[in-house]
């Protein structure tokens, strides 16, 4: 028999607001009867003792998982519209014509592609000048 019984502690909701808990800590008392905490980053249950939670923040696996959640500064956001380029209608038509021709005739039977290229080259599209090397 152990010398002393382990005291089961309640999860303290104020821990979520503390700086060391920075959004990874969740109250998991509804999921289990052990009054545990849950780490969203590591996806693991932790005993609801402040010392255990602080020890968990110092673990290498938790630190690596936290680094993976930090957004990269160089990566563009999906809502950022600075990367959108406006393409002229002539370029759209020529690219569509080329794509439809390849889709209809498949990549094996593109021997008549020079006819399409001659029609495209009348527009002097910069993106298709690169193709002229292959004809």
PDB file of C-alpha atoms in Angstrom:
ATOM      1  CA  UNK A   1       0.000   0.000   0.000  1.00  0.00           C
ATOM      2  CA  UNK A   2       1.404   3.409  -0.899  1.00  0.00           C
ATOM      3  CA  UNK A   3       2.466   5.734   1.861  1.00  0.00           C
ATOM      4  CA  UNK A   4       0.030   8.383   0.731  1.00  0.00           C
ATOM      5  CA  UNK A   5      -2.870   8.394  -1.640  1.00  0.00           C
ATOM      6  CA  UNK A   6      -2.646  10.484  -4.750  1.00  0.00           C
ATOM      7  CA  UNK A   7      -5.011  13.410  -4.679  1.00  0.00           C
ATOM      8  CA  UNK A   8      -7.154  13.788  -7.776  1.00  0.00           C
ATOM      9  CA  UNK A   9      -7.294  17.449  -8.648  1.00  0.00           C
ATOM     10  CA  UNK A  10      -9.846  19.347 -10.629  1.00  0.00           C
ATOM     11  CA  UNK A  11      -8.874  21.086 -13.838  1.00  0.00           C
ATOM     12  CA  UNK A  12      -8.380  24.795 -13.185  1.00  0.00           C
ATOM     13  CA  UNK A  13      -9.979  26.859 -15.964  1.00  0.00           C
ATOM     14  CA  UNK A  14      -7.619  29.758 -15.235  1.00  0.00           C
ATOM     15  CA  UNK A  15      -4.716  27.666 -16.588  1.00  0.00           C
ATOM     16  CA  UNK A  16      -6.089  28.113 -20.117  1.00  0.00           C
ATOM     17  CA  UNK A  17      -5.633  31.886 -19.819  1.00  0.00           C
ATOM     18  CA  UNK A  18      -2.024  31.674 -18.591  1.00  0.00           C
ATOM     19  CA  UNK A  19       0.910  32.425 -20.907  1.00  0.00           C
ATOM     20  CA  UNK A  20       2.444  28.946 -20.672  1.00  0.00           C
ATOM     21  CA  UNK A  21      -0.808  27.349 -21.882  1.00  0.00           C
ATOM     22  CA  UNK A  22      -1.034  29.486 -25.080  1.00  0.00           C
ATOM     23  CA  UNK A  23      -4.035  27.775 -26.655  1.00  0.00           C
ATOM     24  CA  UNK A  24      -2.912  24.161 -26.549  1.00  0.00           C
ATOM     25  CA  UNK A  25      -4.531  23.245 -23.228  1.00  0.00           C
ATOM     26  CA  UNK A  26      -8.124  21.953 -23.076  1.00  0.00           C
ATOM     27  CA  UNK A  27     -10.255  20.782 -20.187  1.00  0.00           C
ATOM     28  CA  UNK A  28     -10.877  17.066 -20.754  1.00  0.00           C
ATOM     29  CA  UNK A  29     -13.063  16.322 -17.740  1.00  0.00           C
ATOM     30  CA  UNK A  30     -16.092  15.694 -19.955  1.00  0.00           C
ATOM     31  CA  UNK A  31     -14.304  13.016 -22.005  1.00  0.00           C
ATOM     32  CA  UNK A  32     -13.061  11.007 -19.030  1.00  0.00           C
ATOM     33  CA  UNK A  33     -13.571  10.680 -15.300  1.00  0.00           C
ATOM     34  CA  UNK A  34      -9.921  11.198 -14.340  1.00  0.00           C
ATOM     35  CA  UNK A  35     -10.135  15.008 -14.500  1.00  0.00           C
ATOM     36  CA  UNK A  36      -7.347  15.233 -17.032  1.00  0.00           C
ATOM     37  CA  UNK A  37      -6.175  17.998 -19.285  1.00  0.00           C
ATOM     38  CA  UNK A  38      -5.697  17.532 -23.008  1.00  0.00           C
ATOM     39  CA  UNK A  39      -2.927  18.901 -25.239  1.00  0.00           C
ATOM     40  CA  UNK A  40      -4.354  19.803 -28.668  1.00  0.00           C
ATOM     41  CA  UNK A  41      -0.894  19.941 -30.203  1.00  0.00           C
ATOM     42  CA  UNK A  42       0.385  16.552 -29.017  1.00  0.00           C
ATOM     43  CA  UNK A  43      -3.070  14.944 -28.876  1.00  0.00           C
ATOM     44  CA  UNK A  44      -2.380  13.489 -25.452  1.00  0.00           C
ATOM     45  CA  UNK A  45      -4.049  13.471 -22.059  1.00  0.00           C
ATOM     46  CA  UNK A  46      -2.122  14.915 -19.144  1.00  0.00           C
ATOM     47  CA  UNK A  47      -2.818  14.692 -15.433  1.00  0.00           C
ATOM     48  CA  UNK A  48      -4.449  17.883 -14.151  1.00  0.00           C
ATOM     49  CA  UNK A  49      -1.534  18.941 -11.962  1.00  0.00           C
ATOM     50  CA  UNK A  50       0.109  22.239 -12.751  1.00  0.00           C
ATOM     51  CA  UNK A  51       3.585  20.738 -12.334  1.00  0.00           C
ATOM     52  CA  UNK A  52       2.771  18.011 -14.877  1.00  0.00           C
ATOM     53  CA  UNK A  53       1.419  20.559 -17.323  1.00  0.00           C
ATOM     54  CA  UNK A  54       4.509  22.750 -16.959  1.00  0.00           C
ATOM     55  CA  UNK A  55       6.733  19.692 -17.402  1.00  0.00           C
ATOM     56  CA  UNK A  56       4.802  18.834 -20.578  1.00  0.00           C
ATOM     57  CA  UNK A  57       5.535  22.286 -22.039  1.00  0.00           C
ATOM     58  CA  UNK A  58       9.273  21.636 -21.635  1.00  0.00           C
ATOM     59  CA  UNK A  59       9.265  18.333 -23.526  1.00  0.00           C
ATOM     60  CA  UNK A  60      10.991  18.263 -26.903  1.00  0.00           C
ATOM     61  CA  UNK A  61       8.035  16.675 -28.701  1.00  0.00           C
ATOM     62  CA  UNK A  62       5.676  19.388 -27.464  1.00  0.00           C
ATOM     63  CA  UNK A  63       8.100  22.131 -28.494  1.00  0.00           C
ATOM     64  CA  UNK A  64       8.484  20.628 -31.987  1.00  0.00           C
ATOM     65  CA  UNK A  65       4.720  20.330 -32.357  1.00  0.00           C
ATOM     66  CA  UNK A  66       4.286  23.954 -31.260  1.00  0.00           C
ATOM     67  CA  UNK A  67       6.855  25.090 -33.862  1.00  0.00           C
ATOM     68  CA  UNK A  68       4.895  23.332 -36.582  1.00  0.00           C
ATOM     69  CA  UNK A  69       1.797  25.347 -35.654  1.00  0.00           C
ATOM     70  CA  UNK A  70       3.522  28.718 -35.963  1.00  0.00           C
ATOM     71  CA  UNK A  71       2.678  30.091 -39.423  1.00  0.00           C
ATOM     72  CA  UNK A  72       5.557  30.718 -41.780  1.00  0.00           C
ATOM     73  CA  UNK A  73       6.055  34.416 -42.499  1.00  0.00           C
ATOM     74  CA  UNK A  74       7.060  33.768 -46.118  1.00  0.00           C
ATOM     75  CA  UNK A  75       3.956  31.719 -46.874  1.00  0.00           C
ATOM     76  CA  UNK A  76       1.141  33.698 -48.467  1.00  0.00           C
ATOM     77  CA  UNK A  77      -2.315  33.536 -46.986  1.00  0.00           C
ATOM     78  CA  UNK A  78      -5.201  32.333 -49.117  1.00  0.00           C
ATOM     79  CA  UNK A  79      -7.024  35.598 -48.509  1.00  0.00           C
ATOM     80  CA  UNK A  80      -4.064  37.634 -49.766  1.00  0.00           C
ATOM     81  CA  UNK A  81      -4.906  38.893 -53.257  1.00  0.00           C
ATOM     82  CA  UNK A  82      -1.490  40.307 -54.150  1.00  0.00           C
ATOM     83  CA  UNK A  83      -0.505  37.107 -55.975  1.00  0.00           C
ATOM     84  CA  UNK A  84      -3.392  37.295 -58.459  1.00  0.00           C
ATOM     85  CA  UNK A  85      -2.266  38.141 -61.968  1.00  0.00           C
ATOM     86  CA  UNK A  86      -4.603  39.461 -64.615  1.00  0.00           C
ATOM     87  CA  UNK A  87      -4.393  37.549 -67.889  1.00  0.00           C
ATOM     88  CA  UNK A  88      -5.542  39.115 -71.136  1.00  0.00           C
ATOM     89  CA  UNK A  89      -8.490  37.538 -72.931  1.00  0.00           C
ATOM     90  CA  UNK A  90      -6.356  36.703 -75.985  1.00  0.00           C
ATOM     91  CA  UNK A  91      -3.975  34.698 -73.817  1.00  0.00           C
ATOM     92  CA  UNK A  92      -6.903  32.916 -72.197  1.00  0.00           C
ATOM     93  CA  UNK A  93      -8.346  32.001 -75.588  1.00  0.00           C
ATOM     94  CA  UNK A  94      -5.048  30.671 -76.925  1.00  0.00           C
ATOM     95  CA  UNK A  95      -4.357  28.603 -73.823  1.00  0.00           C
ATOM     96  CA  UNK A  96      -7.887  27.238 -73.910  1.00  0.00           C
ATOM     97  CA  UNK A  97      -7.559  26.382 -77.612  1.00  0.00           C
ATOM     98  CA  UNK A  98      -4.326  24.508 -76.981  1.00  0.00           C
ATOM     99  CA  UNK A  99      -5.750  22.666 -73.953  1.00  0.00           C
ATOM    100  CA  UNK A 100      -8.897  21.599 -75.830  1.00  0.00           C
ATOM    101  CA  UNK A 101      -6.861  20.403 -78.812  1.00  0.00           C
ATOM    102  CA  UNK A 102      -4.607  18.276 -76.612  1.00  0.00           C
ATOM    103  CA  UNK A 103      -7.611  16.921 -74.691  1.00  0.00           C
ATOM    104  CA  UNK A 104      -9.396  15.913 -77.902  1.00  0.00           C
ATOM    105  CA  UNK A 105      -6.442  14.445 -79.763  1.00  0.00           C
ATOM    106  CA  UNK A 106      -4.577  13.085 -76.713  1.00  0.00           C
ATOM    107  CA  UNK A 107      -0.901  13.561 -76.159  1.00  0.00           C
ATOM    108  CA  UNK A 108      -0.021  10.686 -78.500  1.00  0.00           C
ATOM    109  CA  UNK A 109      -1.649  12.119 -81.634  1.00  0.00           C
ATOM    110  CA  UNK A 110      -0.468  15.709 -81.540  1.00  0.00           C
ATOM    111  CA  UNK A 111       1.077  15.606 -85.009  1.00  0.00           C
ATOM    112  CA  UNK A 112      -1.382  18.285 -86.216  1.00  0.00           C
ATOM    113  CA  UNK A 113      -0.484  20.650 -83.395  1.00  0.00           C
ATOM    114  CA  UNK A 114       1.521  22.813 -85.802  1.00  0.00           C
ATOM    115  CA  UNK A 115      -1.753  23.983 -87.390  1.00  0.00           C
ATOM    116  CA  UNK A 116      -2.997  25.104 -84.005  1.00  0.00           C
ATOM    117  CA  UNK A 117       0.343  26.725 -83.243  1.00  0.00           C
ATOM    118  CA  UNK A 118       0.230  28.716 -86.485  1.00  0.00           C
ATOM    119  CA  UNK A 119      -3.193  30.020 -85.505  1.00  0.00           C
ATOM    120  CA  UNK A 120      -1.949  30.872 -82.014  1.00  0.00           C
ATOM    121  CA  UNK A 121       1.227  32.575 -83.219  1.00  0.00           C
ATOM    122  CA  UNK A 122      -0.850  35.223 -84.993  1.00  0.00           C
ATOM    123  CA  UNK A 123      -1.678  36.604 -81.541  1.00  0.00           C
ATOM    124  CA  UNK A 124       2.061  36.845 -80.715  1.00  0.00           C
ATOM    125  CA  UNK A 125       1.376  35.553 -77.234  1.00  0.00           C
ATOM    126  CA  UNK A 126       4.535  35.664 -75.156  1.00  0.00           C
ATOM    127  CA  UNK A 127       3.710  32.450 -73.322  1.00  0.00           C
ATOM    128  CA  UNK A 128       3.585  30.474 -76.576  1.00  0.00           C
ATOM    129  CA  UNK A 129       6.794  31.839 -78.062  1.00  0.00           C
ATOM    130  CA  UNK A 130       8.547  29.310 -75.848  1.00  0.00           C
ATOM    131  CA  UNK A 131       6.784  26.553 -77.824  1.00  0.00           C
ATOM    132  CA  UNK A 132       8.350  27.711 -81.096  1.00  0.00           C
ATOM    133  CA  UNK A 133      11.571  25.874 -80.240  1.00  0.00           C
ATOM    134  CA  UNK A 134       9.737  22.548 -80.470  1.00  0.00           C
ATOM    135  CA  UNK A 135       8.223  23.158 -83.940  1.00  0.00           C
TER     136      UNK A 135
END
